[in-house]
Amino acid sequence: MTEDEFDTFYAAAFPRLTGQLYAFTGDHGEAQDVVQEAFVRAWDRRREFLADGAPEAWIRTVAMRLAVSRWRRARRWLELVRRTPPPEHTPGPDPERTALIAALRTLPEPQRMALVLHHLCDLSVEQVASETGAPVGTVKARLSRGRAALARVLSEGEAASAAGEGEKEDGRVR
C-alpha cells in the first residue's frame, strides 16, 4: 500500500473504526486513541498491508487489544489504590516553607528560576546557564540579586510576624 493509498484508507476507515471501538469501550476519546495507535502501528507495515487482504480487520483487532490492555492496566492500578489506604493525616507545609514560597513568588521570574534551579534542584551555575539559555555571568547576577531580594522579603515577613505577636500578650490586642 502506498502512502496515498494508506491516507485514503485512513480517511475512510478511521470514523467507522472509531464508532466500532466507541461501542466497545464506551468512551469516544479512548476509542479515538486506540484506533489512532493501531493506525500508527499499521503505518510501519503499510507496504505489505494490502497483501493481508483485510487491513481494516487487522486495525480493528489491534485497536481492541490496545483497549483491553489499557482497561486491564487501569483496573490493576485501581486495585492497587484500593489496597493502599490513604494516610491518616498529611501534615501541611511548615510556616518557613510557606514563607519561602510566598517570598519566591515576589521575585521576577528569571531570578526565581535561577534560585530554584541552583538551590533547590542542586544545579551548578553552569548547568543553570545551560538550562535557561543565559550567560554564566547573568545567572550569577540573577542569583545574587535574587538572594538579596529574598532576604529582604523574608526579613520583612519576620519583622511583621514578631510585631503581631508582641501586640497580643495576655490575649488582648493593644
CSV table of N, CA and C in Angstrom, one decimal:
chain,number,residue,atom,x,y,z
A,1,MET,N,0.9,-1.2,0.0
A,1,MET,CA,0.0,0.0,0.0
A,1,MET,C,0.9,1.2,0.0
A,2,THR,N,0.7,2.1,-0.9
A,2,THR,CA,1.5,3.4,-1.0
A,2,THR,C,1.0,4.3,0.1
A,3,GLU,N,1.7,5.4,0.3
A,3,GLU,CA,1.3,6.4,1.2
A,3,GLU,C,0.0,7.0,0.9
A,4,ASP,N,-0.2,7.3,-0.4
A,4,ASP,CA,-1.5,7.9,-0.8
A,4,ASP,C,-2.7,6.9,-0.6
A,5,GLU,N,-2.4,5.6,-0.9
A,5,GLU,CA,-3.5,4.6,-0.6
A,5,GLU,C,-3.8,4.5,0.9
A,6,PHE,N,-2.7,4.5,1.7
A,6,PHE,CA,-2.9,4.5,3.1
A,6,PHE,C,-3.7,5.6,3.6
A,7,ASP,N,-3.4,6.8,3.1
A,7,ASP,CA,-4.1,8.1,3.5
A,7,ASP,C,-5.6,7.9,3.2
A,8,THR,N,-5.9,7.4,2.0
A,8,THR,CA,-7.3,7.2,1.6
A,8,THR,C,-7.9,6.2,2.5
A,9,PHE,N,-7.2,5.1,2.7
A,9,PHE,CA,-7.8,4.1,3.6
A,9,PHE,C,-8.0,4.6,5.0
A,10,TYR,N,-7.1,5.4,5.5
A,10,TYR,CA,-7.3,6.0,6.8
A,10,TYR,C,-8.5,6.9,6.9
A,11,ALA,N,-8.6,7.8,5.9
A,11,ALA,CA,-9.8,8.7,5.9
A,11,ALA,C,-11.1,8.0,5.8
A,12,ALA,N,-11.1,6.9,5.1
A,12,ALA,CA,-12.4,6.1,5.0
A,12,ALA,C,-12.6,5.2,6.3
A,13,ALA,N,-11.6,4.6,6.8
A,13,ALA,CA,-11.8,3.6,7.9
A,13,ALA,C,-11.8,4.2,9.3
A,14,PHE,N,-11.1,5.3,9.5
A,14,PHE,CA,-11.0,5.9,10.9
A,14,PHE,C,-12.3,6.2,11.5
A,15,PRO,N,-13.2,6.9,10.9
A,15,PRO,CA,-14.5,7.1,11.5
A,15,PRO,C,-15.3,5.8,11.8
A,16,ARG,N,-15.3,4.9,10.9
A,16,ARG,CA,-16.0,3.7,11.1
A,16,ARG,C,-15.4,2.9,12.2
A,17,LEU,N,-14.1,2.8,12.3
A,17,LEU,CA,-13.4,2.0,13.3
A,17,LEU,C,-13.6,2.7,14.7
A,18,THR,N,-13.5,4.0,14.7
A,18,THR,CA,-13.8,4.7,15.9
A,18,THR,C,-15.2,4.5,16.5
A,19,GLY,N,-16.1,4.4,15.6
A,19,GLY,CA,-17.5,4.1,16.0
A,19,GLY,C,-17.6,2.7,16.6
A,20,GLN,N,-16.9,1.8,16.0
A,20,GLN,CA,-17.0,0.4,16.5
A,20,GLN,C,-16.3,0.3,17.8
A,21,LEU,N,-15.1,1.0,18.0
A,21,LEU,CA,-14.4,0.9,19.2
A,21,LEU,C,-15.1,1.7,20.3
A,22,TYR,N,-15.8,2.7,19.9
A,22,TYR,CA,-16.6,3.5,20.9
A,22,TYR,C,-17.7,2.6,21.5
A,23,ALA,N,-18.3,1.8,20.7
A,23,ALA,CA,-19.3,0.8,21.2
A,23,ALA,C,-18.7,-0.2,22.1
A,24,PHE,N,-17.4,-0.5,21.8
A,24,PHE,CA,-16.7,-1.5,22.7
A,24,PHE,C,-16.3,-0.9,24.0
A,25,THR,N,-15.7,0.3,23.9
A,25,THR,CA,-15.1,0.9,25.1
A,25,THR,C,-16.1,1.8,25.9
A,26,GLY,N,-17.1,2.4,25.2
A,26,GLY,CA,-18.0,3.3,25.9
A,26,GLY,C,-17.4,4.7,26.1
A,27,ASP,N,-16.2,4.9,25.6
A,27,ASP,CA,-15.5,6.2,25.7
A,27,ASP,C,-15.0,6.7,24.4
A,28,HIS,N,-15.6,7.8,23.8
A,28,HIS,CA,-15.2,8.2,22.5
A,28,HIS,C,-13.8,8.6,22.4
A,29,GLY,N,-13.3,9.3,23.4
A,29,GLY,CA,-11.8,9.7,23.4
A,29,GLY,C,-10.9,8.5,23.4
A,30,GLU,N,-11.2,7.5,24.2
A,30,GLU,CA,-10.5,6.3,24.3
A,30,GLU,C,-10.5,5.5,23.0
A,31,ALA,N,-11.7,5.5,22.3
A,31,ALA,CA,-11.8,4.8,21.1
A,31,ALA,C,-10.9,5.5,20.0
A,32,GLN,N,-10.9,6.8,20.0
A,32,GLN,CA,-10.1,7.5,19.0
A,32,GLN,C,-8.6,7.2,19.3
A,33,ASP,N,-8.2,7.2,20.6
A,33,ASP,CA,-6.8,7.0,20.9
A,33,ASP,C,-6.4,5.6,20.5
A,34,VAL,N,-7.1,4.6,20.7
A,34,VAL,CA,-6.7,3.2,20.4
A,34,VAL,C,-6.7,3.0,18.9
A,35,VAL,N,-7.7,3.6,18.2
A,35,VAL,CA,-7.7,3.4,16.7
A,35,VAL,C,-6.5,4.2,16.1
A,36,GLN,N,-6.2,5.4,16.6
A,36,GLN,CA,-5.1,6.1,16.1
A,36,GLN,C,-3.8,5.3,16.4
A,37,GLU,N,-3.6,4.8,17.6
A,37,GLU,CA,-2.4,4.0,17.9
A,37,GLU,C,-2.3,2.8,16.9
A,38,ALA,N,-3.5,2.1,16.6
A,38,ALA,CA,-3.5,1.0,15.7
A,38,ALA,C,-3.0,1.4,14.3
A,39,PHE,N,-3.5,2.6,13.9
A,39,PHE,CA,-3.1,3.1,12.6
A,39,PHE,C,-1.6,3.5,12.6
A,40,VAL,N,-1.1,3.9,13.7
A,40,VAL,CA,0.4,4.2,13.8
A,40,VAL,C,1.2,2.9,13.6
A,41,ARG,N,0.7,1.9,14.2
A,41,ARG,CA,1.4,0.6,14.1
A,41,ARG,C,1.3,0.1,12.7
A,42,ALA,N,0.1,0.3,12.0
A,42,ALA,CA,-0.1,-0.2,10.7
A,42,ALA,C,0.8,0.6,9.7
A,43,TRP,N,1.1,1.8,10.0
A,43,TRP,CA,1.9,2.7,9.1
A,43,TRP,C,3.2,2.0,8.8
A,44,ASP,N,3.8,1.4,9.8
A,44,ASP,CA,5.1,0.8,9.6
A,44,ASP,C,5.0,-0.5,8.7
A,45,ARG,N,3.8,-1.0,8.6
A,45,ARG,CA,3.6,-2.2,7.8
A,45,ARG,C,2.8,-2.0,6.5
A,46,ARG,N,2.7,-0.7,6.2
A,46,ARG,CA,1.8,-0.4,5.0
A,46,ARG,C,2.2,-1.0,3.7
A,47,ARG,N,3.5,-1.3,3.5
A,47,ARG,CA,3.9,-1.9,2.2
A,47,ARG,C,3.3,-3.3,2.0
A,48,GLU,N,3.3,-4.1,3.1
A,48,GLU,CA,2.7,-5.4,2.9
A,48,GLU,C,1.2,-5.5,3.4
A,49,PHE,N,0.7,-4.4,3.8
A,49,PHE,CA,-0.6,-4.3,4.4
A,49,PHE,C,-1.7,-4.9,3.5
A,50,LEU,N,-1.7,-4.5,2.2
A,50,LEU,CA,-2.8,-4.9,1.3
A,50,LEU,C,-2.7,-6.4,1.0
A,51,ALA,N,-1.5,-7.0,1.2
A,51,ALA,CA,-1.3,-8.4,0.9
A,51,ALA,C,-2.1,-9.2,2.0
A,52,ASP,N,-2.3,-8.7,3.2
A,52,ASP,CA,-3.0,-9.4,4.2
A,52,ASP,C,-4.5,-9.6,3.8
A,53,GLY,N,-5.0,-8.7,3.0
A,53,GLY,CA,-6.3,-8.8,2.5
A,53,GLY,C,-7.4,-8.2,3.3
A,54,ALA,N,-7.2,-8.0,4.6
A,54,ALA,CA,-8.2,-7.4,5.5
A,54,ALA,C,-7.5,-6.4,6.4
A,55,PRO,N,-7.1,-5.2,5.8
A,55,PRO,CA,-6.4,-4.2,6.6
A,55,PRO,C,-7.3,-3.7,7.7
A,56,GLU,N,-8.6,-3.5,7.4
A,56,GLU,CA,-9.5,-2.9,8.4
A,56,GLU,C,-9.6,-3.9,9.6
A,57,ALA,N,-9.7,-5.1,9.3
A,57,ALA,CA,-9.9,-6.1,10.4
A,57,ALA,C,-8.6,-6.2,11.2
A,58,TRP,N,-7.5,-6.0,10.6
A,58,TRP,CA,-6.2,-6.0,11.4
A,58,TRP,C,-6.2,-4.8,12.3
A,59,ILE,N,-6.5,-3.7,11.8
A,59,ILE,CA,-6.5,-2.4,12.6
A,59,ILE,C,-7.6,-2.6,13.8
A,60,ARG,N,-8.7,-3.1,13.5
A,60,ARG,CA,-9.8,-3.3,14.5
A,60,ARG,C,-9.3,-4.2,15.6
A,61,THR,N,-8.6,-5.3,15.2
A,61,THR,CA,-8.1,-6.3,16.2
A,61,THR,C,-7.0,-5.6,17.1
A,62,VAL,N,-6.1,-4.9,16.4
A,62,VAL,CA,-5.1,-4.2,17.2
A,62,VAL,C,-5.7,-3.2,18.2
A,63,ALA,N,-6.6,-2.4,17.7
A,63,ALA,CA,-7.3,-1.4,18.5
A,63,ALA,C,-8.0,-2.0,19.7
A,64,MET,N,-8.7,-3.1,19.4
A,64,MET,CA,-9.4,-3.8,20.5
A,64,MET,C,-8.5,-4.3,21.6
A,65,ARG,N,-7.4,-4.9,21.1
A,65,ARG,CA,-6.4,-5.4,22.0
A,65,ARG,C,-5.8,-4.3,22.9
A,66,LEU,N,-5.5,-3.1,22.2
A,66,LEU,CA,-5.0,-2.0,22.9
A,66,LEU,C,-6.0,-1.5,24.0
A,67,ALA,N,-7.3,-1.5,23.6
A,67,ALA,CA,-8.3,-1.0,24.6
A,67,ALA,C,-8.4,-2.0,25.8
A,68,VAL,N,-8.3,-3.3,25.5
A,68,VAL,CA,-8.4,-4.3,26.6
A,68,VAL,C,-7.1,-4.1,27.5
A,69,SER,N,-6.0,-3.9,26.9
A,69,SER,CA,-4.7,-3.7,27.6
A,69,SER,C,-4.8,-2.5,28.5
A,70,ARG,N,-5.3,-1.4,28.0
A,70,ARG,CA,-5.5,-0.2,28.8
A,70,ARG,C,-6.5,-0.4,29.9
A,71,TRP,N,-7.5,-1.1,29.6
A,71,TRP,CA,-8.5,-1.4,30.6
A,71,TRP,C,-7.9,-2.2,31.8
A,72,ARG,N,-7.2,-3.2,31.4
A,72,ARG,CA,-6.5,-4.1,32.4
A,72,ARG,C,-5.6,-3.3,33.3
A,73,ARG,N,-4.8,-2.4,32.6
A,73,ARG,CA,-3.8,-1.6,33.3
A,73,ARG,C,-4.5,-0.7,34.3
A,74,ALA,N,-5.6,-0.1,33.9
A,74,ALA,CA,-6.4,0.8,34.7
A,74,ALA,C,-7.0,0.0,35.9
A,75,ARG,N,-7.5,-1.2,35.6
A,75,ARG,CA,-8.1,-2.0,36.7
A,75,ARG,C,-7.0,-2.4,37.7
A,76,ARG,N,-5.8,-2.8,37.3
A,76,ARG,CA,-4.8,-3.1,38.2
A,76,ARG,C,-4.4,-1.9,39.1
A,77,TRP,N,-4.3,-0.7,38.4
A,77,TRP,CA,-4.0,0.5,39.2
A,77,TRP,C,-5.1,0.8,40.2
A,78,LEU,N,-6.3,0.6,39.8
A,78,LEU,CA,-7.4,0.9,40.8
A,78,LEU,C,-7.4,-0.1,41.9
A,79,GLU,N,-7.1,-1.4,41.7
A,79,GLU,CA,-7.0,-2.4,42.7
A,79,GLU,C,-5.8,-2.0,43.7
A,80,LEU,N,-4.7,-1.5,43.1
A,80,LEU,CA,-3.6,-1.1,43.9
A,80,LEU,C,-4.0,0.0,44.8
A,81,VAL,N,-4.7,1.0,44.3
A,81,VAL,CA,-5.1,2.2,45.0
A,81,VAL,C,-6.0,1.8,46.1
A,82,ARG,N,-6.9,0.9,45.8
A,82,ARG,CA,-7.9,0.5,46.9
A,82,ARG,C,-7.2,-0.3,48.0
A,83,ARG,N,-6.2,-1.0,47.7
A,83,ARG,CA,-5.5,-1.8,48.7
A,83,ARG,C,-4.6,-0.9,49.6
A,84,THR,N,-4.2,0.2,49.1
A,84,THR,CA,-3.3,1.2,49.8
A,84,THR,C,-4.2,2.3,50.4
A,85,PRO,N,-4.5,2.2,51.7
A,85,PRO,CA,-5.4,3.2,52.3
A,85,PRO,C,-4.7,4.6,52.3
A,86,PRO,N,-5.4,5.6,52.2
A,86,PRO,CA,-4.8,7.0,52.3
A,86,PRO,C,-4.2,7.2,53.7
A,87,PRO,N,-3.2,8.0,53.8
A,87,PRO,CA,-2.7,8.3,55.1
A,87,PRO,C,-3.7,8.9,56.0
A,88,GLU,N,-3.6,8.6,57.3
A,88,GLU,CA,-4.5,9.2,58.3
A,88,GLU,C,-4.5,10.7,58.3
A,89,HIS,N,-3.3,11.2,58.3
A,89,HIS,CA,-3.1,12.7,58.4
A,89,HIS,C,-1.9,13.1,57.6
A,90,THR,N,-2.1,14.0,56.7
A,90,THR,CA,-1.0,14.5,55.9
A,90,THR,C,-0.7,15.9,56.4
A,91,PRO,N,0.5,16.1,57.0
A,91,PRO,CA,0.7,17.4,57.6
A,91,PRO,C,0.9,18.4,56.4
A,92,GLY,N,0.5,19.6,56.7
A,92,GLY,CA,0.7,20.7,55.7
A,92,GLY,C,2.1,21.2,55.7
A,93,PRO,N,2.4,22.1,54.9
A,93,PRO,CA,3.8,22.7,54.8
A,93,PRO,C,4.0,23.5,56.1
A,94,ASP,N,5.3,23.5,56.5
A,94,ASP,CA,5.6,24.2,57.7
A,94,ASP,C,5.6,25.7,57.4
A,95,PRO,N,5.5,26.6,58.4
A,95,PRO,CA,5.4,28.0,58.1
A,95,PRO,C,6.7,28.6,57.4
A,96,GLU,N,7.8,28.0,57.6
A,96,GLU,CA,9.0,28.5,57.0
A,96,GLU,C,9.0,28.2,55.5
A,97,ARG,N,8.5,27.1,55.1
A,97,ARG,CA,8.4,26.7,53.7
A,97,ARG,C,7.3,27.6,53.0
A,98,THR,N,6.2,27.8,53.7
A,98,THR,CA,5.2,28.6,53.1
A,98,THR,C,5.7,30.1,52.9
A,99,ALA,N,6.4,30.6,53.9
A,99,ALA,CA,7.0,31.9,53.8
A,99,ALA,C,8.0,32.0,52.6
A,100,LEU,N,8.8,30.9,52.4
A,100,LEU,CA,9.8,30.9,51.4
A,100,LEU,C,9.1,30.9,50.0
A,101,ILE,N,8.1,30.1,49.8
A,101,ILE,CA,7.3,30.0,48.6
A,101,ILE,C,6.7,31.4,48.3
A,102,ALA,N,6.1,32.0,49.3
A,102,ALA,CA,5.4,33.3,49.1
A,102,ALA,C,6.5,34.3,48.7
A,103,ALA,N,7.7,34.3,49.3
A,103,ALA,CA,8.7,35.2,49.0
A,103,ALA,C,9.3,35.0,47.6
A,104,LEU,N,9.4,33.8,47.2
A,104,LEU,CA,9.9,33.5,45.9
A,104,LEU,C,8.9,34.0,44.8
A,105,ARG,N,7.6,34.0,45.1
A,105,ARG,CA,6.6,34.5,44.1
A,105,ARG,C,6.8,36.0,43.9
A,106,THR,N,7.4,36.7,44.8
A,106,THR,CA,7.5,38.1,44.7
A,106,THR,C,8.7,38.5,43.7
A,107,LEU,N,9.6,37.6,43.5
A,107,LEU,CA,10.7,37.8,42.6
A,107,LEU,C,10.4,37.8,41.1
A,108,PRO,N,11.2,38.5,40.3
A,108,PRO,CA,11.0,38.3,38.9
A,108,PRO,C,11.3,36.9,38.5
A,109,GLU,N,10.6,36.4,37.4
A,109,GLU,CA,10.7,35.0,37.0
A,109,GLU,C,12.2,34.6,36.8
A,110,PRO,N,13.0,35.4,36.1
A,110,PRO,CA,14.4,34.9,35.8
A,110,PRO,C,15.2,34.7,37.1
A,111,GLN,N,15.0,35.6,38.1
A,111,GLN,CA,15.7,35.4,39.4
A,111,GLN,C,15.1,34.2,40.1
A,112,ARG,N,13.8,34.0,40.1
A,112,ARG,CA,13.2,32.9,40.8
A,112,ARG,C,13.6,31.6,40.2
A,113,MET,N,13.7,31.6,38.8
A,113,MET,CA,14.1,30.3,38.1
A,113,MET,C,15.6,30.0,38.5
A,114,ALA,N,16.4,31.0,38.5
A,114,ALA,CA,17.9,30.8,38.8
A,114,ALA,C,18.0,30.2,40.3
A,115,LEU,N,17.3,30.8,41.2
A,115,LEU,CA,17.3,30.4,42.6
A,115,LEU,C,16.8,29.0,42.8
A,116,VAL,N,15.7,28.7,42.2
A,116,VAL,CA,15.1,27.3,42.3
A,116,VAL,C,16.0,26.3,41.7
A,117,LEU,N,16.5,26.5,40.5
A,117,LEU,CA,17.4,25.6,39.8
A,117,LEU,C,18.7,25.4,40.6
A,118,HIS,N,19.3,26.5,41.1
A,118,HIS,CA,20.6,26.4,41.8
A,118,HIS,C,20.4,25.8,43.2
A,119,HIS,N,19.5,26.3,44.0
A,119,HIS,CA,19.5,26.0,45.4
A,119,HIS,C,18.5,24.8,45.7
A,120,LEU,N,17.5,24.6,44.9
A,120,LEU,CA,16.5,23.6,45.2
A,120,LEU,C,16.8,22.3,44.4
A,121,CYS,N,17.2,22.6,43.1
A,121,CYS,CA,17.5,21.4,42.2
A,121,CYS,C,19.0,21.0,42.2
A,122,ASP,N,19.8,21.8,43.0
A,122,ASP,CA,21.2,21.5,43.1
A,122,ASP,C,22.0,21.5,41.8
A,123,LEU,N,21.6,22.4,40.9
A,123,LEU,CA,22.4,22.5,39.6
A,123,LEU,C,23.5,23.6,39.8
A,124,SER,N,24.6,23.3,39.1
A,124,SER,CA,25.7,24.3,39.2
A,124,SER,C,25.3,25.5,38.4
A,125,VAL,N,26.0,26.6,38.6
A,125,VAL,CA,25.8,27.8,37.9
A,125,VAL,C,25.8,27.6,36.4
A,126,GLU,N,26.8,26.8,35.9
A,126,GLU,CA,26.9,26.5,34.5
A,126,GLU,C,25.7,25.7,34.0
A,127,GLN,N,25.2,24.8,34.8
A,127,GLN,CA,24.0,24.0,34.4
A,127,GLN,C,22.8,24.9,34.3
A,128,VAL,N,22.7,25.8,35.3
A,128,VAL,CA,21.5,26.7,35.3
A,128,VAL,C,21.6,27.6,34.0
A,129,ALA,N,22.8,28.0,33.7
A,129,ALA,CA,23.0,28.8,32.5
A,129,ALA,C,22.6,28.0,31.2
A,130,SER,N,23.0,26.8,31.2
A,130,SER,CA,22.7,25.9,30.0
A,130,SER,C,21.2,25.7,29.9
A,131,GLU,N,20.6,25.5,31.1
A,131,GLU,CA,19.1,25.2,31.0
A,131,GLU,C,18.3,26.4,30.7
A,132,THR,N,18.7,27.6,31.2
A,132,THR,CA,17.9,28.8,30.9
A,132,THR,C,18.3,29.5,29.7
A,133,GLY,N,19.5,29.2,29.1
A,133,GLY,CA,20.0,29.8,27.9
A,133,GLY,C,20.6,31.2,28.2
A,134,ALA,N,20.9,31.5,29.4
A,134,ALA,CA,21.5,32.8,29.8
A,134,ALA,C,23.0,32.6,30.0
A,135,PRO,N,23.8,33.6,29.8
A,135,PRO,CA,25.2,33.5,30.1
A,135,PRO,C,25.5,33.3,31.6
A,136,VAL,N,26.6,32.7,31.9
A,136,VAL,CA,27.0,32.4,33.2
A,136,VAL,C,27.0,33.6,34.1
A,137,GLY,N,27.5,34.7,33.6
A,137,GLY,CA,27.6,36.0,34.4
A,137,GLY,C,26.2,36.5,34.7
A,138,THR,N,25.3,36.3,33.8
A,138,THR,CA,23.9,36.7,34.0
A,138,THR,C,23.2,35.9,35.1
A,139,VAL,N,23.5,34.6,35.1
A,139,VAL,CA,23.0,33.7,36.1
A,139,VAL,C,23.5,34.1,37.5
A,140,LYS,N,24.8,34.4,37.5
A,140,LYS,CA,25.4,34.8,38.8
A,140,LYS,C,24.8,36.1,39.3
A,141,ALA,N,24.5,37.0,38.4
A,141,ALA,CA,23.9,38.3,38.8
A,141,ALA,C,22.4,38.0,39.3
A,142,ARG,N,21.7,37.1,38.6
A,142,ARG,CA,20.3,36.8,39.0
A,142,ARG,C,20.3,36.1,40.4
A,143,LEU,N,21.3,35.3,40.6
A,143,LEU,CA,21.4,34.6,41.9
A,143,LEU,C,21.7,35.6,43.0
A,144,SER,N,22.6,36.5,42.8
A,144,SER,CA,23.0,37.5,43.8
A,144,SER,C,21.8,38.4,44.1
A,145,ARG,N,21.2,39.0,43.0
A,145,ARG,CA,20.1,39.9,43.2
A,145,ARG,C,18.9,39.1,43.8
A,146,GLY,N,18.6,37.9,43.4
A,146,GLY,CA,17.5,37.1,43.9
A,146,GLY,C,17.7,36.8,45.4
A,147,ARG,N,18.9,36.5,45.8
A,147,ARG,CA,19.1,36.2,47.2
A,147,ARG,C,19.0,37.4,48.1
A,148,ALA,N,19.4,38.6,47.5
A,148,ALA,CA,19.3,39.8,48.3
A,148,ALA,C,17.8,40.2,48.4
A,149,ALA,N,17.1,40.1,47.3
A,149,ALA,CA,15.6,40.4,47.4
A,149,ALA,C,14.9,39.4,48.3
A,150,LEU,N,15.3,38.2,48.2
A,150,LEU,CA,14.6,37.1,49.1
A,150,LEU,C,14.9,37.4,50.5
A,151,ALA,N,16.1,37.8,50.9
A,151,ALA,CA,16.5,38.1,52.2
A,151,ALA,C,15.6,39.3,52.8
A,152,ARG,N,15.5,40.3,51.9
A,152,ARG,CA,14.7,41.5,52.3
A,152,ARG,C,13.2,41.1,52.6
A,153,VAL,N,12.6,40.3,51.6
A,153,VAL,CA,11.2,39.9,51.8
A,153,VAL,C,11.0,39.1,53.0
A,154,LEU,N,11.9,38.1,53.2
A,154,LEU,CA,11.8,37.2,54.4
A,154,LEU,C,12.0,38.0,55.7
A,155,SER,N,13.0,38.9,55.7
A,155,SER,CA,13.2,39.6,57.0
A,155,SER,C,12.0,40.6,57.3
A,156,GLU,N,11.4,41.1,56.2
A,156,GLU,CA,10.2,42.0,56.4
A,156,GLU,C,9.1,41.1,57.0
A,157,GLY,N,8.9,39.9,56.5
A,157,GLY,CA,7.9,39.0,57.0
A,157,GLY,C,8.1,38.6,58.4
A,158,GLU,N,9.4,38.4,58.8
A,158,GLU,CA,9.7,38.0,60.2
A,158,GLU,C,9.4,39.2,61.1
A,159,ALA,N,9.7,40.4,60.7
A,159,ALA,CA,9.5,41.6,61.5
A,159,ALA,C,8.0,41.8,61.7
A,160,ALA,N,7.2,41.6,60.6
A,160,ALA,CA,5.8,41.8,60.8
A,160,ALA,C,5.2,40.7,61.7
A,161,SER,N,5.7,39.5,61.6
A,161,SER,CA,5.2,38.4,62.4
A,161,SER,C,5.6,38.7,63.9
A,162,ALA,N,6.8,39.2,64.1
A,162,ALA,CA,7.2,39.5,65.5
A,162,ALA,C,6.4,40.6,66.1
A,163,ALA,N,6.1,41.6,65.3
A,163,ALA,CA,5.3,42.7,65.8
A,163,ALA,C,3.9,42.3,66.1
A,164,GLY,N,3.3,41.4,65.3
A,164,GLY,CA,2.0,40.9,65.6
A,164,GLY,C,1.9,40.1,66.9
A,165,GLU,N,2.9,39.3,67.2
A,165,GLU,CA,3.0,38.5,68.4
A,165,GLU,C,3.1,39.4,69.7
A,166,GLY,N,3.9,40.5,69.5
A,166,GLY,CA,4.1,41.4,70.7
A,166,GLY,C,2.9,42.1,71.1
A,167,GLU,N,1.9,42.4,70.1
A,167,GLU,CA,0.7,43.1,70.5
A,167,GLU,C,-0.2,42.2,71.3
A,168,LYS,N,-0.1,40.9,71.2
A,168,LYS,CA,-1.1,40.0,71.9
A,168,LYS,C,-0.5,39.4,73.1
A,169,GLU,N,0.0,40.1,74.1
A,169,GLU,CA,0.5,39.4,75.3
A,169,GLU,C,-0.7,38.9,76.1
A,170,ASP,N,-1.2,38.9,76.9
A,170,ASP,CA,-2.3,38.3,77.7
A,170,ASP,C,-3.6,38.2,77.0
A,171,GLY,N,-3.6,37.9,75.6
A,171,GLY,CA,-4.8,37.7,74.9
A,171,GLY,C,-5.5,38.9,74.4
A,172,ARG,N,-5.0,40.1,74.8
A,172,ARG,CA,-5.7,41.3,74.3
A,172,ARG,C,-4.8,42.0,73.3
A,173,VAL,N,-5.4,42.6,72.3
A,173,VAL,CA,-4.6,43.3,71.3
A,173,VAL,C,-4.5,44.7,71.8
A,174,ARG,N,-3.3,45.3,71.8
A,174,ARG,CA,-3.1,46.6,72.3
A,174,ARG,C,-3.1,47.6,71.2
